[in-house]
CSV table of C-alpha atoms in Angstrom, one decimal:
chain,number,residue,atom,x,y,z
A,1,UNK,CA,-37.7,-72.9,-41.7
A,2,UNK,CA,-40.3,-72.6,-38.9
A,3,UNK,CA,-37.9,-70.8,-36.8
A,4,UNK,CA,-36.8,-68.1,-39.7
A,5,UNK,CA,-40.1,-67.5,-40.2
A,6,UNK,CA,-41.2,-67.1,-36.4
A,7,UNK,CA,-38.7,-64.5,-36.5
A,8,UNK,CA,-39.7,-62.7,-39.5
A,9,UNK,CA,-43.1,-62.6,-37.7
A,10,UNK,CA,-41.7,-61.2,-34.4
A,11,UNK,CA,-39.7,-58.8,-36.5
A,12,UNK,CA,-42.8,-57.7,-38.5
A,13,UNK,CA,-44.8,-57.7,-35.0
A,14,UNK,CA,-42.3,-55.4,-33.6
A,15,UNK,CA,-42.3,-53.0,-37.0
A,16,UNK,CA,-46.4,-52.7,-36.5
A,17,UNK,CA,-46.9,-52.8,-32.7
A,18,UNK,CA,-49.6,-50.6,-32.0
A,19,UNK,CA,-52.3,-49.6,-29.0
A,20,UNK,CA,-54.7,-52.5,-30.1
A,21,UNK,CA,-51.6,-54.9,-29.7
A,22,UNK,CA,-51.0,-53.5,-26.2
A,23,UNK,CA,-54.7,-54.0,-25.3
A,24,UNK,CA,-54.9,-57.6,-26.8
A,25,UNK,CA,-52.1,-58.6,-25.0
A,26,UNK,CA,-53.5,-57.4,-21.6
A,27,UNK,CA,-56.9,-59.0,-23.0
A,28,UNK,CA,-55.2,-62.0,-23.3
A,29,UNK,CA,-53.1,-62.1,-20.3
A,30,UNK,CA,-55.4,-60.5,-17.6
A,31,UNK,CA,-55.5,-63.1,-15.4
A,32,UNK,CA,-51.6,-63.5,-15.1
A,33,UNK,CA,-51.7,-59.5,-14.7
A,34,UNK,CA,-54.3,-59.6,-11.8
A,35,UNK,CA,-52.6,-62.3,-9.9
A,36,UNK,CA,-49.1,-60.6,-10.1
A,37,UNK,CA,-50.4,-57.4,-9.2
A,38,UNK,CA,-52.2,-58.6,-6.5
A,39,UNK,CA,-49.4,-60.5,-5.4
A,40,UNK,CA,-47.0,-58.1,-5.4
A,41,UNK,CA,-49.2,-55.5,-3.8
A,42,UNK,CA,-50.1,-57.8,-1.0
A,43,UNK,CA,-46.4,-58.2,-0.2
A,44,UNK,CA,-46.0,-54.4,-0.3
A,45,UNK,CA,-48.9,-54.0,2.3
A,46,UNK,CA,-47.4,-56.5,4.5
A,47,UNK,CA,-44.1,-54.9,4.4
A,48,UNK,CA,-45.3,-51.4,4.8
A,49,UNK,CA,-47.1,-52.7,8.0
A,50,UNK,CA,-43.9,-54.5,9.5
A,51,UNK,CA,-41.8,-51.7,8.7
A,52,UNK,CA,-40.6,-50.1,12.5
A,53,UNK,CA,-41.6,-46.6,13.1
A,54,UNK,CA,-39.2,-43.8,12.5
A,55,UNK,CA,-39.4,-40.9,14.3
A,56,UNK,CA,-37.9,-37.8,12.2
A,57,UNK,CA,-36.2,-34.8,14.3
A,58,UNK,CA,-35.7,-31.6,12.3
A,59,UNK,CA,-33.5,-28.2,12.9
A,60,UNK,CA,-32.8,-25.4,11.3
A,61,UNK,CA,-29.3,-23.4,11.2
A,62,UNK,CA,-29.6,-19.5,10.0
A,63,UNK,CA,-26.6,-18.2,7.9
A,64,UNK,CA,-26.1,-14.5,8.0
A,65,UNK,CA,-23.5,-11.9,7.8
A,66,UNK,CA,-23.9,-9.7,11.0
A,67,UNK,CA,-20.5,-10.5,12.3
A,68,UNK,CA,-17.9,-8.9,9.8
A,69,UNK,CA,-15.2,-11.5,9.4
A,70,UNK,CA,-11.5,-9.1,9.4
A,71,UNK,CA,-9.4,-10.1,6.5
A,72,UNK,CA,-5.7,-10.6,8.0
A,73,UNK,CA,-3.4,-8.6,6.1
A,74,UNK,CA,-0.3,-6.4,6.3
A,75,UNK,CA,-2.1,-3.4,5.2
A,76,UNK,CA,-2.6,-0.5,7.4
A,77,UNK,CA,-6.0,-0.6,7.4
A,78,UNK,CA,-8.3,-3.8,8.0
A,79,UNK,CA,-10.1,-5.4,5.1
A,80,UNK,CA,-13.3,-6.1,6.7
A,81,UNK,CA,-15.9,-8.2,4.9
A,82,UNK,CA,-19.2,-5.9,4.3
A,83,UNK,CA,-22.5,-6.9,5.4
A,84,UNK,CA,-23.8,-8.5,2.1
A,85,UNK,CA,-26.6,-11.1,1.4
A,86,UNK,CA,-25.4,-14.9,1.9
A,87,UNK,CA,-24.7,-16.6,-1.3
A,88,UNK,CA,-25.7,-19.9,-2.2
A,89,UNK,CA,-22.3,-21.4,-2.6
A,90,UNK,CA,-22.1,-20.2,1.0
A,91,UNK,CA,-25.1,-22.2,2.3
A,92,UNK,CA,-23.7,-25.2,0.4
A,93,UNK,CA,-20.1,-24.7,2.1
A,94,UNK,CA,-21.7,-24.9,5.6
A,95,UNK,CA,-23.8,-27.7,4.3
A,96,UNK,CA,-21.0,-29.5,3.2
A,97,UNK,CA,-19.5,-28.7,6.6
A,98,UNK,CA,-22.8,-30.3,8.4
A,99,UNK,CA,-22.0,-33.7,6.2
A,100,UNK,CA,-18.0,-33.7,7.0
A,101,UNK,CA,-17.1,-37.2,7.8
A,102,UNK,CA,-15.1,-35.9,11.2
A,103,UNK,CA,-17.9,-33.7,12.2
A,104,UNK,CA,-20.6,-37.0,11.6
A,105,UNK,CA,-17.9,-39.1,13.7
A,106,UNK,CA,-17.5,-36.9,16.7
A,107,UNK,CA,-21.3,-37.1,16.8
A,108,UNK,CA,-21.4,-40.4,16.6
A,109,UNK,CA,-18.7,-40.8,19.6
A,110,UNK,CA,-21.0,-38.2,21.2
A,111,UNK,CA,-24.1,-40.0,21.4
A,112,UNK,CA,-22.8,-43.7,21.5
A,113,UNK,CA,-24.2,-44.5,17.9
A,114,UNK,CA,-21.6,-47.3,17.3
A,115,UNK,CA,-23.3,-49.2,20.0
A,116,UNK,CA,-26.2,-49.7,18.3
A,117,UNK,CA,-24.9,-50.4,14.6
A,118,UNK,CA,-26.6,-52.4,11.9
A,119,UNK,CA,-23.7,-54.8,11.9
A,120,UNK,CA,-24.3,-58.7,11.8
A,121,UNK,CA,-24.5,-59.8,15.5
A,122,UNK,CA,-21.8,-62.6,14.8
A,123,UNK,CA,-19.7,-60.0,13.6
A,124,UNK,CA,-20.2,-57.4,16.2
A,125,UNK,CA,-17.7,-59.2,18.3
A,126,UNK,CA,-15.1,-58.9,15.9
A,127,UNK,CA,-15.2,-55.7,14.7
A,128,UNK,CA,-12.8,-52.9,16.1
A,129,UNK,CA,-14.1,-49.9,17.7
A,130,UNK,CA,-12.9,-47.5,14.8
A,131,UNK,CA,-14.7,-50.2,12.5
A,132,UNK,CA,-18.0,-49.7,14.7
A,133,UNK,CA,-17.6,-45.8,14.4
A,134,UNK,CA,-17.1,-45.9,10.7
A,135,UNK,CA,-20.2,-48.3,9.9
A,136,UNK,CA,-22.1,-45.7,12.3
A,137,UNK,CA,-21.1,-42.8,10.7
A,138,UNK,CA,-22.2,-44.4,7.4
A,139,UNK,CA,-25.5,-45.2,8.7
A,140,UNK,CA,-25.4,-41.6,10.1
A,141,UNK,CA,-25.0,-40.3,6.7
A,142,UNK,CA,-27.6,-42.3,5.4
A,143,UNK,CA,-30.2,-41.1,7.9
A,144,UNK,CA,-29.3,-37.5,8.1
A,145,UNK,CA,-30.6,-35.0,5.4
A,146,UNK,CA,-29.1,-31.7,5.2
A,147,UNK,CA,-30.5,-29.1,2.6
A,148,UNK,CA,-30.6,-25.4,1.7
A,149,UNK,CA,-33.7,-24.1,1.8
A,150,UNK,CA,-34.2,-22.1,-1.5
A,151,UNK,CA,-34.6,-18.6,-1.6
A,152,UNK,CA,-33.5,-18.1,2.4
A,153,UNK,CA,-30.7,-18.0,4.6
A,154,UNK,CA,-31.4,-21.4,6.1
A,155,UNK,CA,-30.1,-25.0,6.2
A,156,UNK,CA,-32.9,-27.6,7.1
A,157,UNK,CA,-31.2,-30.5,9.0
A,158,UNK,CA,-33.1,-34.0,9.6
A,159,UNK,CA,-32.2,-37.1,11.2
A,160,UNK,CA,-34.5,-40.1,11.4
A,161,UNK,CA,-34.5,-42.5,14.2
A,162,UNK,CA,-36.3,-45.5,15.9
A,163,UNK,CA,-35.9,-43.5,19.1
A,164,UNK,CA,-37.4,-40.0,19.2
A,165,UNK,CA,-35.0,-39.5,22.2
A,166,UNK,CA,-32.1,-40.0,20.2
A,167,UNK,CA,-33.2,-38.5,17.0
A,168,UNK,CA,-33.2,-35.2,19.1
A,169,UNK,CA,-30.2,-35.8,21.0
A,170,UNK,CA,-28.3,-36.4,17.7
A,171,UNK,CA,-29.3,-33.4,16.1
A,172,UNK,CA,-28.5,-31.0,19.3
A,173,UNK,CA,-25.0,-32.8,19.5
A,174,UNK,CA,-24.7,-32.1,15.6
A,175,UNK,CA,-25.4,-28.4,16.0
A,176,UNK,CA,-23.3,-27.9,19.0
A,177,UNK,CA,-20.0,-29.8,17.3
A,178,UNK,CA,-21.1,-27.7,13.8
A,179,UNK,CA,-20.8,-24.6,15.5
A,180,UNK,CA,-17.6,-25.3,17.1
A,181,UNK,CA,-16.2,-26.3,14.2
A,182,UNK,CA,-17.8,-23.0,12.2
A,183,UNK,CA,-15.9,-21.2,14.5
A,184,UNK,CA,-12.5,-23.0,14.3
A,185,UNK,CA,-12.8,-23.1,10.4
A,186,UNK,CA,-13.3,-19.3,10.3
A,187,UNK,CA,-10.6,-18.1,12.6
A,188,UNK,CA,-6.8,-18.6,12.4
A,189,UNK,CA,-5.5,-20.0,15.7
A,190,UNK,CA,-2.7,-17.9,17.5
A,191,UNK,CA,-3.5,-14.7,15.7
A,192,UNK,CA,-3.5,-12.7,18.8
A,193,UNK,CA,-0.2,-14.5,20.2
A,194,UNK,CA,1.5,-13.8,16.6
A,195,UNK,CA,0.5,-10.2,16.5
A,196,UNK,CA,1.6,-9.6,19.9
A,197,UNK,CA,4.8,-11.0,19.4
A,198,UNK,CA,5.5,-9.3,16.2
A,199,UNK,CA,4.3,-5.9,17.8
A,200,UNK,CA,6.9,-6.5,20.9
A,201,UNK,CA,9.7,-7.3,18.2
A,202,UNK,CA,9.0,-3.9,16.3
A,203,UNK,CA,8.8,-2.0,19.7
A,204,UNK,CA,12.2,-3.3,20.8
A,205,UNK,CA,13.5,-2.5,17.2
A,206,UNK,CA,12.0,1.0,17.5
A,207,UNK,CA,13.7,1.5,20.8
A,208,UNK,CA,17.1,0.5,19.4
A,209,UNK,CA,16.5,2.9,16.3
A,210,UNK,CA,15.8,5.7,18.6
A,211,UNK,CA,18.7,5.1,20.7
A,212,UNK,CA,21.2,4.9,17.4
A,213,UNK,CA,19.4,8.4,16.5
A,214,UNK,CA,20.4,9.9,19.9
A,215,UNK,CA,24.0,8.6,19.6
A,216,UNK,CA,24.5,9.4,16.2
A,217,UNK,CA,23.5,13.4,17.1
A,218,UNK,CA,25.8,12.9,20.1
A,219,UNK,CA,28.6,11.6,18.2
A,220,UNK,CA,28.3,13.7,15.0
A,221,UNK,CA,27.5,16.9,17.0
A,222,UNK,CA,24.2,17.5,14.9
A,223,UNK,CA,21.1,17.4,15.8
A,224,UNK,CA,18.9,17.7,12.6
A,225,UNK,CA,21.5,17.5,9.6
A,226,UNK,CA,18.6,18.5,7.0
A,227,UNK,CA,17.6,21.4,8.9
A,228,UNK,CA,21.7,22.4,9.6
A,229,UNK,CA,22.5,21.7,5.6
A,230,UNK,CA,19.6,23.8,4.8
A,231,UNK,CA,21.1,26.5,6.6
A,232,UNK,CA,24.4,26.1,5.4
A,233,UNK,CA,23.4,26.1,1.8
A,234,UNK,CA,21.8,29.3,2.5
A,235,UNK,CA,24.9,31.0,4.0
A,236,UNK,CA,26.8,29.1,1.4
A,237,UNK,CA,24.7,31.2,-1.2
A,238,UNK,CA,24.8,34.1,0.5
A,239,UNK,CA,28.9,34.1,0.7
A,240,UNK,CA,29.0,33.1,-2.5
A,241,UNK,CA,26.9,36.0,-3.5
A,242,UNK,CA,29.2,38.3,-1.3
A,243,UNK,CA,32.3,36.5,-3.0
A,244,UNK,CA,31.4,37.5,-6.5
A,245,UNK,CA,30.1,41.0,-5.3
A,246,UNK,CA,33.7,41.6,-4.0
A,247,UNK,CA,35.3,40.4,-7.0
A,248,UNK,CA,33.3,42.7,-9.1
A,249,UNK,CA,34.2,45.8,-6.7
A,250,UNK,CA,37.8,44.9,-6.7
A,251,UNK,CA,37.7,44.7,-10.5
A,252,UNK,CA,35.8,48.4,-10.6
A,253,UNK,CA,38.1,49.5,-7.7
A,254,UNK,CA,41.2,48.6,-10.2
A,255,UNK,CA,39.5,50.3,-13.1
A,256,UNK,CA,38.8,53.6,-11.1
A,257,UNK,CA,42.4,53.6,-9.9
A,258,UNK,CA,43.8,53.5,-13.0
A,259,UNK,CA,41.6,56.4,-14.3
A,260,UNK,CA,42.5,58.4,-11.2
A,261,UNK,CA,46.4,58.0,-11.5
A,262,UNK,CA,46.2,59.2,-15.3
A,263,UNK,CA,44.3,62.2,-14.5
A,264,UNK,CA,46.6,63.0,-11.7
A,265,UNK,CA,49.2,62.5,-14.0
A,266,UNK,CA,47.9,65.4,-16.2
A,267,UNK,CA,47.2,68.0,-13.3
A,268,UNK,CA,50.0,70.1,-11.7
A,269,UNK,CA,50.1,69.7,-7.7
A,270,UNK,CA,50.0,73.4,-7.2
A,271,UNK,CA,48.7,76.4,-8.6
A,272,UNK,CA,49.3,80.5,-8.4
A,273,UNK,CA,46.9,82.0,-6.7
A,274,UNK,CA,48.5,85.9,-6.6
A,275,UNK,CA,51.2,88.1,-8.0
A,276,UNK,CA,52.7,91.3,-6.5
A,277,UNK,CA,55.2,93.5,-8.5
A,278,UNK,CA,57.0,95.8,-6.4
A,279,UNK,CA,60.4,97.8,-5.7
A,280,UNK,CA,62.7,96.7,-3.1
A,281,UNK,CA,62.3,100.0,-0.8
A,282,UNK,CA,65.4,99.1,1.3
A,283,UNK,CA,68.0,98.4,-1.6
A,284,UNK,CA,66.7,101.6,-3.2
A,285,UNK,CA,67.1,103.8,0.1
A,286,UNK,CA,70.4,101.9,0.9
A,287,UNK,CA,71.7,102.7,-2.9
A,288,UNK,CA,70.2,106.5,-2.7
A,289,UNK,CA,71.9,106.4,0.5
A,290,UNK,CA,75.3,105.6,-0.8
A,291,UNK,CA,75.1,107.5,-4.0
A,292,UNK,CA,74.5,110.5,-1.5
A,293,UNK,CA,77.8,109.8,0.6
A,294,UNK,CA,79.7,109.4,-2.6
A,295,UNK,CA,78.4,112.8,-4.1
A,296,UNK,CA,79.2,114.2,-0.6
A,297,UNK,CA,82.8,112.6,-0.7
A,298,UNK,CA,83.2,114.0,-4.4
A,299,UNK,CA,82.4,117.3,-3.3
A,300,UNK,CA,84.6,117.4,-0.4
A,301,UNK,CA,87.7,115.9,-2.6
A,302,UNK,CA,86.8,118.4,-5.3
A,303,UNK,CA,87.4,120.9,-2.8
A,304,UNK,CA,90.9,119.7,-1.8
A,305,UNK,CA,92.0,118.3,-5.2
A,306,UNK,CA,91.6,118.5,-9.0
A,307,UNK,CA,89.0,116.4,-10.8
A,308,UNK,CA,92.0,114.6,-12.3
A,309,UNK,CA,92.9,113.4,-8.8
A,310,UNK,CA,92.7,109.6,-8.7
A,311,UNK,CA,90.5,109.4,-5.6
A,312,UNK,CA,88.3,111.8,-7.2
A,313,UNK,CA,87.9,109.8,-10.3
A,314,UNK,CA,87.6,106.8,-8.0
A,315,UNK,CA,84.7,108.3,-6.2
A,316,UNK,CA,83.3,109.5,-10.0
A,317,UNK,CA,83.0,106.0,-11.1
A,318,UNK,CA,81.3,104.5,-7.8
A,319,UNK,CA,78.6,107.4,-8.0
A,320,UNK,CA,78.4,105.9,-11.9
A,321,UNK,CA,78.0,102.7,-10.8
A,322,UNK,CA,75.6,103.8,-7.8
A,323,UNK,CA,73.3,105.4,-10.3
A,324,UNK,CA,73.5,102.8,-13.0
A,325,UNK,CA,72.4,100.0,-9.9
A,326,UNK,CA,69.6,102.4,-9.0
A,327,UNK,CA,68.6,102.8,-12.5
A,328,UNK,CA,68.7,98.9,-13.0
A,329,UNK,CA,66.9,98.4,-9.7
A,330,UNK,CA,64.0,100.8,-11.2
A,331,UNK,CA,63.8,98.9,-14.7
A,332,UNK,CA,64.0,95.3,-12.6
A,333,UNK,CA,61.2,95.5,-9.5
A,334,UNK,CA,60.5,92.5,-7.1
A,335,UNK,CA,58.1,90.2,-8.3
A,336,UNK,CA,56.0,88.5,-5.1
A,337,UNK,CA,53.9,85.2,-6.4
A,338,UNK,CA,51.7,83.3,-3.9
A,339,UNK,CA,50.7,79.3,-4.9
A,340,UNK,CA,48.4,76.9,-3.2
A,341,UNK,CA,47.6,73.4,-3.8
A,342,UNK,CA,45.3,72.7,-6.5
A,343,UNK,CA,41.6,71.8,-5.4
A,344,UNK,CA,41.3,69.1,-8.5
A,345,UNK,CA,44.3,67.4,-7.8
A,346,UNK,CA,43.8,67.4,-4.1
A,347,UNK,CA,40.4,65.9,-4.7
A,348,UNK,CA,41.8,62.8,-7.1
A,349,UNK,CA,44.5,62.5,-4.8
A,350,UNK,CA,42.0,61.7,-2.0
A,351,UNK,CA,39.8,59.8,-4.2
A,352,UNK,CA,42.5,57.6,-5.3
A,353,UNK,CA,43.9,57.2,-1.7
A,354,UNK,CA,40.3,56.4,-0.9
A,355,UNK,CA,39.9,54.2,-3.7
A,356,UNK,CA,43.1,52.2,-2.7
A,357,UNK,CA,41.7,51.8,0.8
A,358,UNK,CA,38.4,50.5,-0.2
A,359,UNK,CA,40.0,48.5,-2.7
A,360,UNK,CA,42.6,46.5,0.0
A,361,UNK,CA,39.4,46.4,2.1
A,362,UNK,CA,37.3,44.7,-0.6
A,363,UNK,CA,40.1,42.4,-1.4
A,364,UNK,CA,40.3,41.3,2.4
A,365,UNK,CA,36.7,41.0,2.2
A,366,UNK,CA,36.7,38.6,-1.0
A,367,UNK,CA,39.5,36.6,0.7
A,368,UNK,CA,37.6,36.0,3.6
A,369,UNK,CA,34.3,35.4,1.9
A,370,UNK,CA,36.4,33.0,-0.5
A,371,UNK,CA,37.6,31.1,2.8
A,372,UNK,CA,33.8,30.8,4.0
A,373,UNK,CA,32.7,29.7,0.7
A,374,UNK,CA,35.2,26.9,1.0
A,375,UNK,CA,34.5,26.0,4.3
A,376,UNK,CA,30.5,26.1,3.8
A,377,UNK,CA,31.1,23.8,0.8
A,378,UNK,CA,33.2,21.6,2.9
A,379,UNK,CA,30.5,21.5,5.6
A,380,UNK,CA,27.7,21.1,3.0
A,381,UNK,CA,29.6,17.9,2.0
A,382,UNK,CA,30.0,16.5,5.3
A,383,UNK,CA,26.3,17.5,6.6
A,384,UNK,CA,25.4,15.8,3.0
A,385,UNK,CA,26.8,12.7,4.3
A,386,UNK,CA,25.5,12.8,7.5
A,387,UNK,CA,22.0,13.7,6.3
A,388,UNK,CA,22.1,10.3,4.3
A,389,UNK,CA,23.0,8.4,7.5
A,390,UNK,CA,20.5,10.1,9.4
A,391,UNK,CA,17.7,9.7,7.1
A,392,UNK,CA,18.4,6.2,6.7
A,393,UNK,CA,18.1,5.7,10.4
A,394,UNK,CA,15.0,8.0,10.6
A,395,UNK,CA,13.5,5.8,7.8
A,396,UNK,CA,14.4,2.5,9.6
A,397,UNK,CA,12.9,4.2,12.8
A,398,UNK,CA,9.7,5.2,11.1
A,399,UNK,CA,9.4,1.8,9.6
A,400,UNK,CA,9.6,0.2,12.9
A,401,UNK,CA,7.1,2.6,14.6
A,402,UNK,CA,4.8,2.1,11.4
A,403,UNK,CA,5.1,-1.6,11.6
A,404,UNK,CA,4.9,-1.6,15.7
A,405,UNK,CA,1.5,0.5,15.6
A,406,UNK,CA,0.3,-2.2,12.7
A,407,UNK,CA,1.0,-5.1,14.3
A,408,UNK,CA,-0.2,-3.3,17.8
A,409,UNK,CA,-3.8,-2.8,16.0
A,410,UNK,CA,-3.7,-6.2,14.7
A,411,UNK,CA,-3.1,-7.5,17.8
A,412,UNK,CA,-6.0,-5.6,19.3
A,413,UNK,CA,-8.4,-6.8,16.3
A,414,UNK,CA,-7.2,-10.8,17.1
A,415,UNK,CA,-7.9,-10.0,21.0
A,416,UNK,CA,-11.6,-8.9,20.2
A,417,UNK,CA,-12.0,-11.9,17.5
A,418,UNK,CA,-10.7,-14.2,20.0
A,419,UNK,CA,-12.8,-12.9,22.5
A,420,UNK,CA,-16.0,-12.8,20.3
A,421,UNK,CA,-15.1,-16.6,19.4
A,422,UNK,CA,-15.2,-17.5,22.8
A,423,UNK,CA,-18.5,-15.8,23.6
A,424,UNK,CA,-19.5,-18.0,20.5
A,425,UNK,CA,-20.7,-14.9,18.7
A,426,UNK,CA,-20.7,-16.5,15.2
A,427,UNK,CA,-22.4,-15.8,11.5
A,428,UNK,CA,-24.1,-19.3,12.1
A,429,UNK,CA,-27.0,-19.5,14.6
A,430,UNK,CA,-29.4,-22.5,15.3
A,431,UNK,CA,-32.6,-20.5,14.1
A,432,UNK,CA,-34.7,-23.6,15.1
A,433,UNK,CA,-33.5,-26.0,17.5
A,434,UNK,CA,-34.2,-29.6,17.5
A,435,UNK,CA,-37.0,-31.1,19.3
A,436,UNK,CA,-38.2,-34.8,20.5
A,437,UNK,CA,-40.8,-35.9,17.6
A,438,UNK,CA,-43.9,-37.5,19.2
A,439,UNK,CA,-45.3,-38.7,15.8
A,440,UNK,CA,-43.5,-40.9,13.4
A,441,UNK,CA,-43.4,-40.5,10.0
A,442,UNK,CA,-46.4,-42.4,8.0
A,443,UNK,CA,-43.9,-44.4,5.8
A,444,UNK,CA,-46.6,-47.1,5.4
A,445,UNK,CA,-48.3,-44.7,2.7
A,446,UNK,CA,-45.3,-44.3,0.5
A,447,UNK,CA,-44.4,-48.1,0.5
A,448,UNK,CA,-48.3,-49.0,-0.2
A,449,UNK,CA,-48.1,-46.4,-3.1
A,450,UNK,CA,-44.5,-47.2,-4.4
A,451,UNK,CA,-45.7,-51.0,-3.9
A,452,UNK,CA,-48.8,-50.5,-6.2
A,453,UNK,CA,-46.7,-48.8,-9.0
A,454,UNK,CA,-44.1,-51.5,-8.9
A,455,UNK,CA,-46.9,-54.4,-9.1
A,456,UNK,CA,-48.7,-52.6,-11.9
A,457,UNK,CA,-45.5,-52.3,-14.0
A,458,UNK,CA,-43.9,-55.7,-12.8
A,459,UNK,CA,-47.6,-57.3,-14.4
A,460,UNK,CA,-47.9,-55.3,-17.3
A,461,UNK,CA,-44.0,-56.3,-18.2
A,462,UNK,CA,-44.5,-60.0,-17.0
A,463,UNK,CA,-47.6,-60.1,-19.3
A,464,UNK,CA,-45.8,-58.6,-21.9
A,465,UNK,CA,-42.9,-61.1,-21.7
A,466,UNK,CA,-45.0,-64.3,-21.4
A,467,UNK,CA,-47.5,-63.1,-24.1
A,468,UNK,CA,-44.3,-62.5,-26.5
A,469,UNK,CA,-42.8,-65.9,-25.6
A,470,UNK,CA,-46.0,-67.9,-26.5
A,471,UNK,CA,-45.6,-69.7,-30.1
A,472,UNK,CA,-49.0,-70.1,-30.8
A,473,UNK,CA,-51.2,-68.2,-33.2
A,474,UNK,CA,-53.9,-66.0,-31.6
A,475,UNK,CA,-55.2,-63.9,-34.7
A,476,UNK,CA,-55.8,-65.1,-38.5
A,477,UNK,CA,-53.5,-62.7,-39.6
A,478,UNK,CA,-50.6,-64.1,-37.7
A,479,UNK,CA,-51.6,-67.5,-39.6
A,480,UNK,CA,-51.8,-65.6,-43.0
A,481,UNK,CA,-48.8,-64.0,-42.6
A,482,UNK,CA,-46.7,-67.0,-41.4
A,483,UNK,CA,-48.3,-69.4,-44.2
A,484,UNK,CA,-48.7,-67.0,-46.9
A,485,UNK,CA,-52.3,-67.8,-47.9
A,486,UNK,CA,-55.5,-66.8,-46.7
A,487,UNK,CA,-57.7,-68.0,-43.9
A,488,UNK,CA,-60.7,-69.5,-44.7
A,489,UNK,CA,-62.3,-69.9,-41.2
A,490,UNK,CA,-61.4,-69.3,-37.8
A,491,UNK,CA,-62.9,-71.3,-34.8
A,492,UNK,CA,-62.6,-69.5,-30.9
A,493,UNK,CA,-60.8,-71.3,-28.6
A,494,UNK,CA,-63.1,-72.9,-26.0
A,495,UNK,CA,-66.0,-72.0,-27.9
A,496,UNK,CA,-65.1,-68.0,-26.6
């Protein structure tokens, strides 16, 4: 029952705990608080004066973009990182690179820090070299501070050691090894050899492609299939046009010949140019001479014989016939007609002959043009196939040439980059090298301040714990709360 009431009292006290209660606890436990504070603070002062001296060496590293980093790619133009502001991520990356375990291990080996490790003396002989190095790396990580300085491109690096010379030596070794690692991390080894080998391979491929082009021209009998095909196509178009024109001329000539032949069929080949009508003088003279002879003969016969005499009658009959012939000759004169070739007919005939000759010539020309068209078509087909092969070989040679020039430029860029790396041209430099510190760190002030704070906190906490653990009644209110009855009188302890 008593314990339940005490717990109830404690719960109520927790719920109604005020500043007055804190002050009351401090007043009641003042001796405990003062003694605890003095004891802990004294121990802190002793520790501060017993701590070994620590020397802190510092250096600063500048990260910049003065040297453009070349991006290795297959592009014709090299992608170059432009000079820009250094980002916080880059500073953090460089800081992590400085804190890397392998770099710190190299620093430990370079400065022989594993020989002065913090291992226990009885374990040092049993530890291996790797274990001592690992322990020294862990200690170096604790003593090494790497922090980018805000709003700058600087990284602050500090190292604490009992030996000032060792502190400066460690930072110098760290800077040298870090620069080497930075250069190794930011360049790909073997770039120059790779690009040089690729350039040599493409040079040989280019020489083979050019040799194939030369052999192709000699074997196929062409110099430039594309140019020759263009010339052949133009010639083919010319002869096709000529053949079409010849066929049109042939059709026109056939129509013209048919027209000329129909016109010639309607015209006479000759025409009368002169008509003369006249007697036949020789015939008339002969007939009149004969008539005269007959009349003379009749006269001679009549002089000798009677008119009835038969020879006289025959002569009379001949005279009559001759007179009749002379009269008939006079009635039917001689007709003399003069004819000549018809000029229209001759012109048409000449034009027909000319048209037939032109037709034969045009047909011969059309046949020749048709033969040439077939020939040029076949030649174009062959040149087309040769052109495809030639273009493929030219593309291959051009690609080899472009790749050769590309890798040649890349090899030169890689050579320049390697030369700069060998000369230690880097985007990271030591802006402030480490110097030997001559003044140790004032660590006792920090230890004293921390000891005072810890002593204050510990004394207050201890007083609270002791006060809360005391089961006695300290105020009338506690008695009234516990008994549930009013307190009539209270007497201070020891007459206080």
